[in-house]
C-alpha positions in Angstrom: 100.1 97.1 94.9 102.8 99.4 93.2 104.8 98.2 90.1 107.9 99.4 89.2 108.5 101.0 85.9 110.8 98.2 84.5 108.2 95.4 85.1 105.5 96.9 83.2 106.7 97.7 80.1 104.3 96.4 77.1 105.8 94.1 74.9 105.6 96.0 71.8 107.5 99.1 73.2 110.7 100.1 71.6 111.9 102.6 74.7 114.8 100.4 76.8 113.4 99.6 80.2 115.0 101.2 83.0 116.4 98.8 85.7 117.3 99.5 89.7 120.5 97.9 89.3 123.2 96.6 86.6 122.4 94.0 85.0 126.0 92.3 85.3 126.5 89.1 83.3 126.2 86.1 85.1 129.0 84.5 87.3 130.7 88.3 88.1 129.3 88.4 91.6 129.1 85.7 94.7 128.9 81.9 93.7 125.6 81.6 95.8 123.3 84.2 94.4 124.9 83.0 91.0 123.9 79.6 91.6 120.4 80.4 92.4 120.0 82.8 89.4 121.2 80.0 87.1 119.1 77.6 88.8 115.6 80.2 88.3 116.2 80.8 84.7 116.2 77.2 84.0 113.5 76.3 85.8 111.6 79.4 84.5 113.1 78.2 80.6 111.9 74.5 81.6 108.2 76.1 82.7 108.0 78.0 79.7 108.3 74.7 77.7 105.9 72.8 79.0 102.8 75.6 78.7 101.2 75.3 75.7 99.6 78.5 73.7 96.1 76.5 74.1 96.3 76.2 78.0 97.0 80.2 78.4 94.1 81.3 75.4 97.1 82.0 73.0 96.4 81.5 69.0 99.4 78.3 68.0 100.2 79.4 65.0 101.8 77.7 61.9 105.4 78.4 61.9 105.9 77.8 65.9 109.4 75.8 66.5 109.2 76.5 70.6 107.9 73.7 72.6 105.5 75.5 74.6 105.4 79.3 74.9 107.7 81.7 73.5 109.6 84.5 75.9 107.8 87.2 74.4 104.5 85.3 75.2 105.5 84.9 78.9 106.4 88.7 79.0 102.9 89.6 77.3 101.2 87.0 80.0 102.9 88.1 82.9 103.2 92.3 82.0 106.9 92.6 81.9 109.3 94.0 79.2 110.5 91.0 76.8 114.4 92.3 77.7 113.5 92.3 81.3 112.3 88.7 81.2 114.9 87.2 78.6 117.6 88.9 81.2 116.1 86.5 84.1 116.2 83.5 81.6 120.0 84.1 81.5 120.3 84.5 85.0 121.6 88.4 84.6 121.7 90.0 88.3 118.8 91.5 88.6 115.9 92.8 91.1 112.2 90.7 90.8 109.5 92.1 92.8 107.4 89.9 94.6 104.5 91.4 92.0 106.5 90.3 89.3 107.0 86.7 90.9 103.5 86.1 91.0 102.7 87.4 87.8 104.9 84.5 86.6 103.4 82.1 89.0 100.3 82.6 87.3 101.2 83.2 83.2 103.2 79.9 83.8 100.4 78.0 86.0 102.1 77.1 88.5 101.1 74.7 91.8 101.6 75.9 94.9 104.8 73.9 95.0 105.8 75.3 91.9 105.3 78.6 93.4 106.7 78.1 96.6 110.5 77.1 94.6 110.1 79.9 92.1 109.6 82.1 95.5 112.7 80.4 96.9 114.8 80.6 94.5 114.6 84.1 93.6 114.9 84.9 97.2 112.2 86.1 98.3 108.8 85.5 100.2 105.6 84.8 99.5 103.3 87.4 100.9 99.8 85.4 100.0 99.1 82.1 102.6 98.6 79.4 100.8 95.3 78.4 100.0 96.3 74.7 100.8 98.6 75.7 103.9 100.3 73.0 105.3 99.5 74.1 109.1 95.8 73.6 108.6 95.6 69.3 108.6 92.5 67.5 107.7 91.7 66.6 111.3 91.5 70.4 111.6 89.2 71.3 108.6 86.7 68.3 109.7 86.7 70.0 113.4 85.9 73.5 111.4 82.8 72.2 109.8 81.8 70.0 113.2 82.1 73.5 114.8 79.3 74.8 112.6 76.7 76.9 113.2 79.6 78.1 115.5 82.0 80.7 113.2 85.4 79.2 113.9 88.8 79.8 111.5 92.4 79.0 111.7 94.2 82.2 111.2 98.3 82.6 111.9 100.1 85.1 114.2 100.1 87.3 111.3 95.9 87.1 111.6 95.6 85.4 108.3 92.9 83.1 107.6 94.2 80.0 106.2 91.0 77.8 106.5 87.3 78.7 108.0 83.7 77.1 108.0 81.0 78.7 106.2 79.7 80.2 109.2 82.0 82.1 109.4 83.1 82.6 105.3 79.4 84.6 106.2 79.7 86.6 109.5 81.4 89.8 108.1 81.6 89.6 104.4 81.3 87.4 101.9 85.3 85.7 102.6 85.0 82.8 99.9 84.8 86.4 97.6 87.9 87.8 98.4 91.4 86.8 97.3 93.5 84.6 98.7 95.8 87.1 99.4 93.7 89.6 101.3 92.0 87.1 103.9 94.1 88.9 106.9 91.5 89.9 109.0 93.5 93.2 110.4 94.0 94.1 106.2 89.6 93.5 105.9 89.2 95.4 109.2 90.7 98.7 107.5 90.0 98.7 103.7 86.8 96.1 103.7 84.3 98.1 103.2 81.6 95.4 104.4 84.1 93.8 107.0 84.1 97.2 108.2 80.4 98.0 108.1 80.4 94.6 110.4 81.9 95.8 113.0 79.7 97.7 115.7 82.4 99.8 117.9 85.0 99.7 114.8 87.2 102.6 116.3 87.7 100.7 119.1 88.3 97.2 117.0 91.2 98.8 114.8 92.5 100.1 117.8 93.0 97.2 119.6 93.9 95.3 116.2 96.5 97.7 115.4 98.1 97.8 119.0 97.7 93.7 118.8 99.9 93.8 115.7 102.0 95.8 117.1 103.1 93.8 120.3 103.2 90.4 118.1 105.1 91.7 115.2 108.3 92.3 117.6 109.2 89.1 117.2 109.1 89.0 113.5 110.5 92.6 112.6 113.0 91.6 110.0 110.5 89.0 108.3 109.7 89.9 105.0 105.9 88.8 105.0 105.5 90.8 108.0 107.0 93.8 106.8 105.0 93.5 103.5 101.6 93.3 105.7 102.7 96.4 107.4 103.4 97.9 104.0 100.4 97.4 102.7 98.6 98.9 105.8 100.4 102.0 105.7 99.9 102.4 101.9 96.6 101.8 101.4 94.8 102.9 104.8 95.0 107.0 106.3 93.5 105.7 109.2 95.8 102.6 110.1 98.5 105.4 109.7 96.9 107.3 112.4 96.7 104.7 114.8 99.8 102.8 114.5 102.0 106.2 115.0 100.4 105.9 118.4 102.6 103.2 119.5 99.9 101.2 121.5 100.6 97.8 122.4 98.1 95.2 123.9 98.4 91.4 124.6 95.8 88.4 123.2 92.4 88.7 125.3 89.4 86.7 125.6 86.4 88.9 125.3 82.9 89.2 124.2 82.4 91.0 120.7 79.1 92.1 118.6 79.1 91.8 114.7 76.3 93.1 112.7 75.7 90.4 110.1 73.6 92.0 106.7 71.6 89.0 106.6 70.4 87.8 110.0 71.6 91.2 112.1 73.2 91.5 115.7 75.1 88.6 116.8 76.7 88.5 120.2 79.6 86.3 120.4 82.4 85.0 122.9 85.7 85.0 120.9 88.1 82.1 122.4 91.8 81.5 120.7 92.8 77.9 121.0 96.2 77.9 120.3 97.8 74.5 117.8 101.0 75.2 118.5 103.9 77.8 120.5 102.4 80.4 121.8 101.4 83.5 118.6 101.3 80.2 116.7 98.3 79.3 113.9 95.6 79.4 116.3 91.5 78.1 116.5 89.5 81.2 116.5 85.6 80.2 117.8 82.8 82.2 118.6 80.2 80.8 120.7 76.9 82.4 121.4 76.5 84.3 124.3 72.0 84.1 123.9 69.4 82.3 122.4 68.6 85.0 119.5 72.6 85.1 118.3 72.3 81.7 118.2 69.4 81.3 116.1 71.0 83.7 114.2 74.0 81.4 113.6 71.6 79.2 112.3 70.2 81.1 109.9 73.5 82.4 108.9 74.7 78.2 108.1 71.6 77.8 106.6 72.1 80.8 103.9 75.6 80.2 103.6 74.6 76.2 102.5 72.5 77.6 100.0 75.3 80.1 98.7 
């Protein structure tokens, strides 16, 4: 991911930090954004206030008078200029990249509900599912594990994976590994290198992935978490590039697929999609066995992965 110049500015530089926009004192432009501004620099003042220097590895001090961390701490934490940051304190009109957002999300440890307001308030949307997503109940994650040696997950239209069993966590890579952020299987599939080694007829896989996102992403083309996705792909893989200026489109299939696992080998599966809700909804994704040896495999494969 790119930062922009403005957001990255150390904390002891002197040089003025270039901004995209004005920043325009508060209250000179629409009543709504100014409400919202005004509304994420206090709760980003009232965050600050309740982080103490211990829970972030900062030194206290002797002469400290702030309550919890100091602006220029939360700059230094989060990898933004200290003008930058004390301008969103006072709610000037300015631009926050999602980067920046959870840069603060994390120097300011914030929940997942935290998050999700800080998100909302300055407008913009989340790209990383949430590791506690609310469309995956507990009825589904005991079915996940029931499902096992079976690789099942519950992945989104946008083919993230918001929950699996460990069967799975092992078919392609090691998943529990990876970030949060990055568990989209079409993202893996092109810049994985061991999700990518996985797959046996991989030209034909990101092919088919590519011209599946395609035909499913025309109903969400002025989403923001969609168009970040696609972002991504474009930036960071030549070859996605390649394929997607093709213009293919295909619909969901069931078919039979081959993965070669590093640990137990060839595994011959029968993907099925069980859908939880409207149609290119979250979705059950299983793999049954379609012989003897890929099940043994399985097996194997939820035996290791216990052990992990």
């Amino acid at each position: 991911m790119t930062t922009t110049a403005q957001e990255t500015t150390p904390v002891h530089a002197t040089a003025r930090e270039p901004m995209p926009v004005r920043a325009t004192p508060a209250g000179h432009e629409g009543s709504a954004s100014a409400v919202r501004r005004h509304e994420l620099a206090a709760f980003l003042r009232h965050r600050r206030e309740h982080v103490t220097p211990e829970q972030v590895g900062l030194p206290r001090g002797l002469r400290r008078r702030t309550p919890g961390l100091r602006r220029e701490e939360v700059a230094q934490l989060s990898s933004v200029g200290v003008t930058w940051y004390t301008w969103l304190e006072q709610a000037r009109n300015i631009q926050v990249s999602v980067q920046v957002l959870d840069s603060l999300a994390r120097a300011l440890l914030l929940d997942s509900s935290e998050r999700a307001h800080l998100f909302n308030l300055a407008g913009a949307v989340d790209p990383a599912p949430s590791g506690s997503c609310s469309a995956v109940t507990p009825a589904q994650h005991i079915l996940l594990k029931q499902l096992e040696p079976l690789p099942a997950c519950v992945q989104n239209s946008r083919y993230d994976i918001l929950a699996y069993n460990r069967t799975y966590g092992r078919m392609l890579c090691d998943l529990d590994a990876i970030p949060v952020e990055d568990r989209n299987c079409i993202l893996l599939a092109y810049t994985h290198p061991q999700w990518r080694t996985s797959l046996t007829n991989r030209e034909e896989v990101l092919r088919l992935m590519a011209a599946k996102l395609r035909a499913t992403m025309a109903e969400h083309l002025a989403e923001p978490a969609w168009k970040f996705l696609l972002n991504r792909l474009l930036t960071e893989s030549e070859e996605f590039v390649e394929i997607w200026e093709r213009h293919e489109v295909v619909g969901p299939r069931v078919k039979r697929k081959q993965f070669c696992n590093s640990q137990v080998g060839l595994l011959t599966l029968d993907h099925t999609d069980l859908w939880l809700g409207p149609r290119n909804g979250p979705r059950l994704v299983t793999y049954a066995p379609a012989d003897d040896e890929t099940r043994a495999r399985l097996e194997r494969l939820q035996a290791l992965a216990a052990l992990a």
